[in-house]
């Protein structure tokens, strides 16, 4: 097969100079860039503070990544379909707080699995509303979800409650403390990896499976590639919209419940306000904000990177106020690499 | 066409339309179309822009429902088709944009539709990956594309145009299409690529597939053979085996006029050089482009889609600036780095995609016309002087004979030709010295073409330099003084429009590349 007509550069990577080849490799696998940043960051922090290289650090990272990671998986699915969601934190807050309140008052002995299912289901229903609005109004999902974020948060604080719930039911508290791995470190510190990180692992596997092994997954990427073409090819856009927002809402509900169990506190003012961190993580993980690209692995790496910056720079003596500067710098760097050089 | 047997005889009717009507906001696009498409037959749907061809395709592929009439699909009458119904029934449409998903792999683009059809459009299904790759391999092999894993996993956005076209056809094969509709498939292919495409399509026909070509390349239709359907003003005005028609007769049927229209161009350019371009280049797009344009001259630029002609126009408009070379206007070097620079040099640019790049469809004609000169119309407090804006707009509308009740109606209520006149009118407000017209009559009906051509000639007579970038060869021959032909980013030929014909232009556009070294 002959290659490009015209004087356009050939598409094969072989004939390009090394710098451009690296760029083209990075363009195909942007998560390598994220991984690179993580390694560099870890190396720098570890060089400054040798305490970095121990199991406890890794466990802390995983623990802190769980909630952001669950959110990020949902955001990634919506981004892959060419949309955006900023209401998921509000959904998580209302789902976790309402569920906790109900469990405390109605059925304190409810099994944890059911509690999580209820919170996830509530989140999914609210997500379904997002999806229906985006589809019916044919409105940009950013506008719709800004609206629903305000609505949901207002409803939560006005009608459901503003008081902290500090006395969690026994089983929920137990789940938050349940350890997957636990030991005393050489310095006598108690090191543990909480079991709820498995929730993130399961969600990541499920998301990967849906995106890569089902027709829905392909339909999601197709919609993100070109909504007009996807419609013409017969993809059911209504199903795609309903699914992605419901799925993200469901993950948000579960994330909210993980947040409650790990903090042993249900605070209705929590979570909302962290959307940008999550979207930043997904974009740093290589998903294009314009949709149609990205991977689950990249998303998880993006989350890890943002969590590292937020939690570990303190170990290197970087004041917490600088964390945002660094996240911002990384995003601009990623933007410069992945966005600007696309020819018009 | 490698077979000696004159191919299987045409089979039964696959899809029929009866009395189809379609109206869009005041435009009666289809007026009672009744045609029948048989298996194992190739059809050429011919007609001028705006004759209803694209509307008919949209109805056949389920993208739009007809307002009246019905479709009969393999004997079953239907009021309309949905996209998934059409696909399931075996109607595969290869639009000009190919309907490929640029972010998905070749295998996905080729074979996902087949799985979607098998799942009856329901998405809660597991992907059958081995079957997906197997289907993709078979279909790719049928169009002579590679079937290696690396190729299956290539992202379609990275492929060259001709390959993408074959990928789209492979998708039709993968879904076991019984009717393949191809919208102007050969517009931007080289001759060798066209031959390859024709071979693939003939293979489809021999397998009993009906193929509907939408094209305006008459020579190709005669070379391929089959049936013609000639459309004019939303009606099918003639049909039958193409060998029963002459080229002149088809052209007459399409236009309703005799073929040779004669030249609009009668005036001659002034002796003063207006635009001088020297060694202009933009990485990977065009290179070493040099030419001169006198005042009052009309210069045509043509070439295939990726010849660099479009990019040259964009560079002169400051939209995608040149990286090398010199542009001088009236003897003074100028830098055109942004559209604002071009406007400041009084260069007007009328884009090809007037909907996407040019017009604000839901805004009144007045606002669309004055947008380039808002600065000049500013009143004392920075607000736009409404009375002056209206006067200017009314003057322009009168000069270009835009058919409209007034300047306050939204542009979308106008026909394509009148919309185009509004867009040209906008640039008259900057009192341009140079007007770059990009495909000035794309999607415009015959009558409007006439008025647009007359307007262009009047502008040139008034001393403007006009550069027409177009692939409509008769248009260039009728309107220009000289025509530059671009190929692979360079100017390859300069022809005198008064004495040349389409033949040498096409030859210069398509000439194969081996001889250039």
PDB file of N, CA, C and O in Angstrom, chain A residues 177-238:
ATOM      1  N   UNK A 177     -11.685  -0.310  59.329  1.00  0.00           N
ATOM      2  CA  UNK A 177     -10.447  -0.705  60.020  1.00  0.00           C
ATOM      3  C   UNK A 177      -9.880  -2.017  59.517  1.00  0.00           C
ATOM      4  O   UNK A 177      -8.752  -2.372  59.831  1.00  0.00           O
ATOM      5  N   UNK A 178     -10.703  -2.739  58.747  1.00  0.00           N
ATOM      6  CA  UNK A 178     -10.298  -4.067  58.294  1.00  0.00           C
ATOM      7  C   UNK A 178      -9.011  -3.969  57.486  1.00  0.00           C
ATOM      8  O   UNK A 178      -8.900  -3.168  56.571  1.00  0.00           O
ATOM      9  N   UNK A 179      -8.025  -4.797  57.857  1.00  0.00           N
ATOM     10  CA  UNK A 179      -6.729  -4.698  57.190  1.00  0.00           C
ATOM     11  C   UNK A 179      -6.533  -5.856  56.231  1.00  0.00           C
ATOM     12  O   UNK A 179      -6.935  -6.986  56.503  1.00  0.00           O
ATOM     13  N   UNK A 180      -5.919  -5.543  55.131  1.00  0.00           N
ATOM     14  CA  UNK A 180      -5.557  -6.566  54.153  1.00  0.00           C
ATOM     15  C   UNK A 180      -4.191  -7.126  54.515  1.00  0.00           C
ATOM     16  O   UNK A 180      -3.947  -8.321  54.510  1.00  0.00           O
ATOM     17  N   UNK A 181      -3.282  -6.209  54.864  1.00  0.00           N
ATOM     18  CA  UNK A 181      -1.934  -6.559  55.300  1.00  0.00           C
ATOM     19  C   UNK A 181      -1.666  -5.717  56.541  1.00  0.00           C
ATOM     20  O   UNK A 181      -2.057  -4.563  56.596  1.00  0.00           O
ATOM     21  N   UNK A 182      -0.992  -6.302  57.526  1.00  0.00           N
ATOM     22  CA  UNK A 182      -0.764  -5.561  58.759  1.00  0.00           C
ATOM     23  C   UNK A 182       0.508  -6.092  59.395  1.00  0.00           C
ATOM     24  O   UNK A 182       0.701  -7.294  59.462  1.00  0.00           O
ATOM     25  N   UNK A 183       1.411  -5.214  59.779  1.00  0.00           N
ATOM     26  CA  UNK A 183       2.595  -5.675  60.516  1.00  0.00           C
ATOM     27  C   UNK A 183       3.240  -4.513  61.245  1.00  0.00           C
ATOM     28  O   UNK A 183       2.896  -3.353  61.006  1.00  0.00           O
ATOM     29  N   UNK A 184       4.176  -4.859  62.129  1.00  0.00           N
ATOM     30  CA  UNK A 184       4.938  -3.819  62.819  1.00  0.00           C
ATOM     31  C   UNK A 184       6.195  -3.563  62.016  1.00  0.00           C
ATOM     32  O   UNK A 184       6.906  -4.497  61.648  1.00  0.00           O
ATOM     33  N   UNK A 185       6.474  -2.299  61.703  1.00  0.00           N
ATOM     34  CA  UNK A 185       7.686  -2.018  60.937  1.00  0.00           C
ATOM     35  C   UNK A 185       8.893  -2.114  61.859  1.00  0.00           C
ATOM     36  O   UNK A 185       8.765  -2.226  63.075  1.00  0.00           O
ATOM     37  N   UNK A 186      10.087  -2.090  61.242  1.00  0.00           N
ATOM     38  CA  UNK A 186      11.329  -2.232  61.999  1.00  0.00           C
ATOM     39  C   UNK A 186      11.436  -1.181  63.084  1.00  0.00           C
ATOM     40  O   UNK A 186      12.037  -1.400  64.118  1.00  0.00           O
ATOM     41  N   UNK A 187      10.827  -0.023  62.837  1.00  0.00           N
ATOM     42  CA  UNK A 187      10.911   1.036  63.840  1.00  0.00           C
ATOM     43  C   UNK A 187       9.759   0.970  64.829  1.00  0.00           C
ATOM     44  O   UNK A 187       9.516   1.932  65.562  1.00  0.00           O
ATOM     45  N   UNK A 188       9.012  -0.104  64.743  1.00  0.00           N
ATOM     46  CA  UNK A 188       7.936  -0.269  65.702  1.00  0.00           C
ATOM     47  C   UNK A 188       6.662   0.439  65.331  1.00  0.00           C
ATOM     48  O   UNK A 188       5.726   0.521  66.121  1.00  0.00           O
ATOM     49  N   UNK A 189       6.603   0.957  64.094  1.00  0.00           N
ATOM     50  CA  UNK A 189       5.375   1.602  63.673  1.00  0.00           C
ATOM     51  C   UNK A 189       4.376   0.560  63.209  1.00  0.00           C
ATOM     52  O   UNK A 189       4.752  -0.461  62.642  1.00  0.00           O
ATOM     53  N   UNK A 190       3.083   0.874  63.401  1.00  0.00           N
ATOM     54  CA  UNK A 190       2.034  -0.031  62.960  1.00  0.00           C
ATOM     55  C   UNK A 190       1.705   0.281  61.500  1.00  0.00           C
ATOM     56  O   UNK A 190       1.280   1.393  61.171  1.00  0.00           O
ATOM     57  N   UNK A 191       1.966  -0.662  60.622  1.00  0.00           N
ATOM     58  CA  UNK A 191       1.755  -0.444  59.196  1.00  0.00           C
ATOM     59  C   UNK A 191       0.606  -1.308  58.733  1.00  0.00           C
ATOM     60  O   UNK A 191       0.587  -2.506  59.019  1.00  0.00           O
ATOM     61  N   UNK A 192      -0.387  -0.705  58.036  1.00  0.00           N
ATOM     62  CA  UNK A 192      -1.472  -1.553  57.537  1.00  0.00           C
ATOM     63  C   UNK A 192      -2.021  -1.047  56.204  1.00  0.00           C
ATOM     64  O   UNK A 192      -2.003   0.140  55.910  1.00  0.00           O
ATOM     65  N   UNK A 193      -2.438  -2.026  55.416  1.00  0.00           N
ATOM     66  CA  UNK A 193      -3.081  -1.708  54.138  1.00  0.00           C
ATOM     67  C   UNK A 193      -4.559  -2.042  54.300  1.00  0.00           C
ATOM     68  O   UNK A 193      -4.927  -3.196  54.487  1.00  0.00           O
ATOM     69  N   UNK A 194      -5.432  -1.013  54.247  1.00  0.00           N
ATOM     70  CA  UNK A 194      -6.844  -1.287  54.500  1.00  0.00           C
ATOM     71  C   UNK A 194      -7.468  -2.113  53.376  1.00  0.00           C
ATOM     72  O   UNK A 194      -7.056  -2.026  52.221  1.00  0.00           O
ATOM     73  N   UNK A 195      -8.475  -2.898  53.757  1.00  0.00           N
ATOM     74  CA  UNK A 195      -9.095  -3.795  52.792  1.00  0.00           C
ATOM     75  C   UNK A 195      -9.857  -3.033  51.714  1.00  0.00           C
ATOM     76  O   UNK A 195     -10.072  -3.541  50.619  1.00  0.00           O
ATOM     77  N   UNK A 196     -10.274  -1.773  52.033  1.00  0.00           N
ATOM     78  CA  UNK A 196     -11.111  -1.091  51.038  1.00  0.00           C
ATOM     79  C   UNK A 196     -10.379  -0.713  49.756  1.00  0.00           C
ATOM     80  O   UNK A 196     -11.010  -0.335  48.786  1.00  0.00           O
ATOM     81  N   UNK A 197      -9.030  -0.853  49.758  1.00  0.00           N
ATOM     82  CA  UNK A 197      -8.356  -0.595  48.484  1.00  0.00           C
ATOM     83  C   UNK A 197      -8.800  -1.620  47.432  1.00  0.00           C
ATOM     84  O   UNK A 197      -8.708  -1.381  46.230  1.00  0.00           O
ATOM     85  N   UNK A 198      -9.308  -2.766  47.923  1.00  0.00           N
ATOM     86  CA  UNK A 198      -9.800  -3.776  46.982  1.00  0.00           C
ATOM     87  C   UNK A 198     -11.005  -3.262  46.194  1.00  0.00           C
ATOM     88  O   UNK A 198     -11.248  -3.695  45.070  1.00  0.00           O
ATOM     89  N   UNK A 199     -11.751  -2.335  46.797  1.00  0.00           N
ATOM     90  CA  UNK A 199     -12.900  -1.764  46.088  1.00  0.00           C
ATOM     91  C   UNK A 199     -12.402  -1.057  44.822  1.00  0.00           C
ATOM     92  O   UNK A 199     -12.972  -1.203  43.742  1.00  0.00           O
ATOM     93  N   UNK A 200     -11.305  -0.314  44.988  1.00  0.00           N
ATOM     94  CA  UNK A 200     -10.750   0.377  43.821  1.00  0.00           C
ATOM     95  C   UNK A 200     -10.256  -0.629  42.792  1.00  0.00           C
ATOM     96  O   UNK A 200     -10.500  -0.488  41.591  1.00  0.00           O
ATOM     97  N   UNK A 201      -9.576  -1.669  43.279  1.00  0.00           N
ATOM     98  CA  UNK A 201      -9.058  -2.680  42.358  1.00  0.00           C
ATOM     99  C   UNK A 201     -10.206  -3.309  41.570  1.00  0.00           C
ATOM    100  O   UNK A 201     -10.134  -3.461  40.345  1.00  0.00           O
ATOM    101  N   UNK A 202     -11.283  -3.636  42.283  1.00  0.00           N
ATOM    102  CA  UNK A 202     -12.422  -4.270  41.610  1.00  0.00           C
ATOM    103  C   UNK A 202     -13.047  -3.314  40.607  1.00  0.00           C
ATOM    104  O   UNK A 202     -13.366  -3.691  39.466  1.00  0.00           O
ATOM    105  N   UNK A 203     -13.191  -2.046  41.025  1.00  0.00           N
ATOM    106  CA  UNK A 203     -13.802  -1.062  40.118  1.00  0.00           C
ATOM    107  C   UNK A 203     -12.934  -0.861  38.882  1.00  0.00           C
ATOM    108  O   UNK A 203     -13.441  -0.721  37.768  1.00  0.00           O
ATOM    109  N   UNK A 204     -11.615  -0.855  39.078  1.00  0.00           N
ATOM    110  CA  UNK A 204     -10.713  -0.664  37.937  1.00  0.00           C
ATOM    111  C   UNK A 204     -10.856  -1.832  36.960  1.00  0.00           C
ATOM    112  O   UNK A 204     -10.931  -1.635  35.743  1.00  0.00           O
ATOM    113  N   UNK A 205     -10.904  -3.052  37.509  1.00  0.00           N
ATOM    114  CA  UNK A 205     -11.065  -4.223  36.637  1.00  0.00           C
ATOM    115  C   UNK A 205     -12.386  -4.162  35.880  1.00  0.00           C
ATOM    116  O   UNK A 205     -12.442  -4.413  34.673  1.00  0.00           O
ATOM    117  N   UNK A 206     -13.436  -3.828  36.604  1.00  0.00           N
ATOM    118  CA  UNK A 206     -14.760  -3.763  35.970  1.00  0.00           C
ATOM    119  C   UNK A 206     -14.766  -2.707  34.852  1.00  0.00           C
ATOM    120  O   UNK A 206     -15.235  -2.959  33.739  1.00  0.00           O
ATOM    121  N   UNK A 207     -14.199  -1.544  35.168  1.00  0.00           N
ATOM    122  CA  UNK A 207     -14.180  -0.463  34.169  1.00  0.00           C
ATOM    123  C   UNK A 207     -13.381  -0.893  32.949  1.00  0.00           C
ATOM    124  O   UNK A 207     -13.800  -0.696  31.807  1.00  0.00           O
ATOM    125  N   UNK A 208     -12.229  -1.502  33.208  1.00  0.00           N
ATOM    126  CA  UNK A 208     -11.406  -1.980  32.093  1.00  0.00           C
ATOM    127  C   UNK A 208     -12.189  -2.977  31.253  1.00  0.00           C
ATOM    128  O   UNK A 208     -12.189  -2.903  30.023  1.00  0.00           O
ATOM    129  N   UNK A 209     -12.885  -3.880  31.929  1.00  0.00           N
ATOM    130  CA  UNK A 209     -13.627  -4.912  31.205  1.00  0.00           C
ATOM    131  C   UNK A 209     -14.731  -4.285  30.350  1.00  0.00           C
ATOM    132  O   UNK A 209     -14.891  -4.632  29.174  1.00  0.00           O
ATOM    133  N   UNK A 210     -15.462  -3.355  30.946  1.00  0.00           N
ATOM    134  CA  UNK A 210     -16.544  -2.721  30.185  1.00  0.00           C
ATOM    135  C   UNK A 210     -15.985  -1.995  28.963  1.00  0.00           C
ATOM    136  O   UNK A 210     -16.489  -2.131  27.849  1.00  0.00           O
ATOM    137  N   UNK A 211     -14.915  -1.258  29.171  1.00  0.00           N
ATOM    138  CA  UNK A 211     -14.395  -0.434  28.071  1.00  0.00           C
ATOM    139  C   UNK A 211     -13.749  -1.273  26.978  1.00  0.00           C
ATOM    140  O   UNK A 211     -13.794  -0.900  25.812  1.00  0.00           O
ATOM    141  N   UNK A 212     -13.147  -2.388  27.354  1.00  0.00           N
ATOM    142  CA  UNK A 212     -12.382  -3.137  26.361  1.00  0.00           C
ATOM    143  C   UNK A 212     -13.021  -4.433  25.898  1.00  0.00           C
ATOM    144  O   UNK A 212     -12.573  -5.027  24.936  1.00  0.00           O
ATOM    145  N   UNK A 213     -14.037  -4.873  26.599  1.00  0.00           N
ATOM    146  CA  UNK A 213     -14.561  -6.188  26.267  1.00  0.00           C
ATOM    147  C   UNK A 213     -16.059  -6.192  25.958  1.00  0.00           C
ATOM    148  O   UNK A 213     -16.635  -7.246  25.741  1.00  0.00           O
ATOM    149  N   UNK A 214     -16.685  -5.015  25.969  1.00  0.00           N
ATOM    150  CA  UNK A 214     -18.114  -5.009  25.657  1.00  0.00           C
ATOM    151  C   UNK A 214     -18.390  -4.025  24.517  1.00  0.00           C
ATOM    152  O   UNK A 214     -17.590  -3.140  24.231  1.00  0.00           O
ATOM    153  N   UNK A 215     -19.513  -4.215  23.884  1.00  0.00           N
ATOM    154  CA  UNK A 215     -19.925  -3.287  22.828  1.00  0.00           C
ATOM    155  C   UNK A 215     -20.137  -1.892  23.397  1.00  0.00           C
ATOM    156  O   UNK A 215     -19.864  -0.893  22.746  1.00  0.00           O
ATOM    157  N   UNK A 216     -20.645  -1.837  24.640  1.00  0.00           N
ATOM    158  CA  UNK A 216     -20.842  -0.538  25.273  1.00  0.00           C
ATOM    159  C   UNK A 216     -19.527   0.232  25.329  1.00  0.00           C
ATOM    160  O   UNK A 216     -19.481   1.427  25.057  1.00  0.00           O
ATOM    161  N   UNK A 217     -18.448  -0.478  25.692  1.00  0.00           N
ATOM    162  CA  UNK A 217     -17.153   0.184  25.773  1.00  0.00           C
ATOM    163  C   UNK A 217     -16.752   0.801  24.447  1.00  0.00           C
ATOM    164  O   UNK A 217     -16.307   1.947  24.368  1.00  0.00           O
ATOM    165  N   UNK A 218     -16.940   0.024  23.375  1.00  0.00           N
ATOM    166  CA  UNK A 218     -16.580   0.539  22.047  1.00  0.00           C
ATOM    167  C   UNK A 218     -17.490   1.709  21.675  1.00  0.00           C
ATOM    168  O   UNK A 218     -17.061   2.667  21.051  1.00  0.00           O
ATOM    169  N   UNK A 219     -18.767   1.588  22.070  1.00  0.00           N
ATOM    170  CA  UNK A 219     -19.711   2.673  21.765  1.00  0.00           C
ATOM    171  C   UNK A 219     -19.296   3.949  22.494  1.00  0.00           C
ATOM    172  O   UNK A 219     -19.436   5.050  21.969  1.00  0.00           O
ATOM    173  N   UNK A 220     -18.765   3.789  23.707  1.00  0.00           N
ATOM    174  CA  UNK A 220     -18.321   4.955  24.472  1.00  0.00           C
ATOM    175  C   UNK A 220     -17.180   5.661  23.743  1.00  0.00           C
ATOM    176  O   UNK A 220     -17.210   6.871  23.523  1.00  0.00           O
ATOM    177  N   UNK A 221     -16.176   4.895  23.324  1.00  0.00           N
ATOM    178  CA  UNK A 221     -15.063   5.514  22.594  1.00  0.00           C
ATOM    179  C   UNK A 221     -15.523   6.064  21.249  1.00  0.00           C
ATOM    180  O   UNK A 221     -15.041   7.092  20.791  1.00  0.00           O
ATOM    181  N   UNK A 222     -16.456   5.346  20.608  1.00  0.00           N
ATOM    182  CA  UNK A 222     -16.965   5.826  19.316  1.00  0.00           C
ATOM    183  C   UNK A 222     -17.632   7.184  19.495  1.00  0.00           C
ATOM    184  O   UNK A 222     -17.400   8.113  18.725  1.00  0.00           O
ATOM    185  N   UNK A 223     -18.446   7.309  20.542  1.00  0.00           N
ATOM    186  CA  UNK A 223     -19.120   8.578  20.806  1.00  0.00           C
ATOM    187  C   UNK A 223     -18.097   9.676  21.075  1.00  0.00           C
ATOM    188  O   UNK A 223     -18.250  10.807  20.619  1.00  0.00           O
ATOM    189  N   UNK A 224     -17.044   9.321  21.808  1.00  0.00           N
ATOM    190  CA  UNK A 224     -16.006  10.306  22.089  1.00  0.00           C
ATOM    191  C   UNK A 224     -15.210  10.676  20.846  1.00  0.00           C
ATOM    192  O   UNK A 224     -14.691  11.771  20.744  1.00  0.00           O
ATOM    193  N   UNK A 225     -15.106   9.743  19.892  1.00  0.00           N
ATOM    194  CA  UNK A 225     -14.359  10.015  18.665  1.00  0.00           C
ATOM    195  C   UNK A 225     -15.102  11.001  17.788  1.00  0.00           C
ATOM    196  O   UNK A 225     -14.531  11.965  17.297  1.00  0.00           O
ATOM    197  N   UNK A 226     -16.359  10.751  17.569  1.00  0.00           N
ATOM    198  CA  UNK A 226     -17.201  11.679  16.812  1.00  0.00           C
ATOM    199  C   UNK A 226     -18.651  11.314  17.067  1.00  0.00           C
ATOM    200  O   UNK A 226     -19.110  10.252  16.658  1.00  0.00           O
ATOM    201  N   UNK A 227     -19.351  12.196  17.734  1.00  0.00           N
ATOM    202  CA  UNK A 227     -20.723  11.881  18.117  1.00  0.00           C
ATOM    203  C   UNK A 227     -21.601  11.765  16.871  1.00  0.00           C
ATOM    204  O   UNK A 227     -22.481  10.902  16.789  1.00  0.00           O
ATOM    205  N   UNK A 228     -21.315  12.584  15.851  1.00  0.00           N
ATOM    206  CA  UNK A 228     -22.137  12.546  14.635  1.00  0.00           C
ATOM    207  C   UNK A 228     -21.942  11.227  13.904  1.00  0.00           C
ATOM    208  O   UNK A 228     -22.907  10.584  13.466  1.00  0.00           O
ATOM    209  N   UNK A 229     -20.683  10.804  13.777  1.00  0.00           N
ATOM    210  CA  UNK A 229     -20.409   9.545  13.082  1.00  0.00           C
ATOM    211  C   UNK A 229     -20.989   8.372  13.868  1.00  0.00           C
ATOM    212  O   UNK A 229     -21.597   7.470  13.297  1.00  0.00           O
ATOM    213  N   UNK A 230     -20.827   8.399  15.186  1.00  0.00           N
ATOM    214  CA  UNK A 230     -21.344   7.300  16.005  1.00  0.00           C
ATOM    215  C   UNK A 230     -22.852   7.152  15.812  1.00  0.00           C
ATOM    216  O   UNK A 230     -23.371   6.043  15.683  1.00  0.00           O
ATOM    217  N   UNK A 231     -23.530   8.283  15.755  1.00  0.00           N
ATOM    218  CA  UNK A 231     -24.979   8.229  15.572  1.00  0.00           C
ATOM    219  C   UNK A 231     -25.323   7.641  14.205  1.00  0.00           C
ATOM    220  O   UNK A 231     -26.188   6.785  14.079  1.00  0.00           O
ATOM    221  N   UNK A 232     -24.581   8.099  13.194  1.00  0.00           N
ATOM    222  CA  UNK A 232     -24.824   7.614  11.839  1.00  0.00           C
ATOM    223  C   UNK A 232     -24.580   6.111  11.737  1.00  0.00           C
ATOM    224  O   UNK A 232     -25.240   5.411  10.994  1.00  0.00           O
ATOM    225  N   UNK A 233     -23.600   5.620  12.486  1.00  0.00           N
ATOM    226  CA  UNK A 233     -23.283   4.200  12.414  1.00  0.00           C
ATOM    227  C   UNK A 233     -24.253   3.361  13.226  1.00  0.00           C
ATOM    228  O   UNK A 233     -24.126   2.144  13.297  1.00  0.00           O
ATOM    229  N   UNK A 234     -25.204   3.986  13.869  1.00  0.00           N
ATOM    230  CA  UNK A 234     -26.239   3.229  14.558  1.00  0.00           C
ATOM    231  C   UNK A 234     -25.977   2.965  16.027  1.00  0.00           C
ATOM    232  O   UNK A 234     -26.669   2.163  16.635  1.00  0.00           O
ATOM    233  N   UNK A 235     -24.979   3.630  16.596  1.00  0.00           N
ATOM    234  CA  UNK A 235     -24.786   3.463  18.040  1.00  0.00           C
ATOM    235  C   UNK A 235     -25.908   4.186  18.776  1.00  0.00           C
ATOM    236  O   UNK A 235     -26.291   5.292  18.398  1.00  0.00           O
ATOM    237  N   UNK A 236     -26.411   3.550  19.808  1.00  0.00           N
ATOM    238  CA  UNK A 236     -27.528   4.097  20.571  1.00  0.00           C
ATOM    239  C   UNK A 236     -26.990   5.135  21.558  1.00  0.00           C
ATOM    240  O   UNK A 236     -26.527   4.785  22.643  1.00  0.00           O
ATOM    241  N   UNK A 237     -27.050   6.391  21.158  1.00  0.00           N
ATOM    242  CA  UNK A 237     -26.437   7.436  21.979  1.00  0.00           C
ATOM    243  C   UNK A 237     -27.157   7.607  23.314  1.00  0.00           C
ATOM    244  O   UNK A 237     -26.551   7.936  24.322  1.00  0.00           O
ATOM    245  N   UNK A 238     -28.474   7.361  23.299  1.00  0.00           N
ATOM    246  CA  UNK A 238     -29.204   7.498  24.556  1.00  0.00           C
ATOM    247  C   UNK A 238     -28.680   6.482  25.570  1.00  0.00           C
ATOM    248  O   UNK A 238     -28.391   6.811  26.721  1.00  0.00           O
TER     249      UNK A 238
END
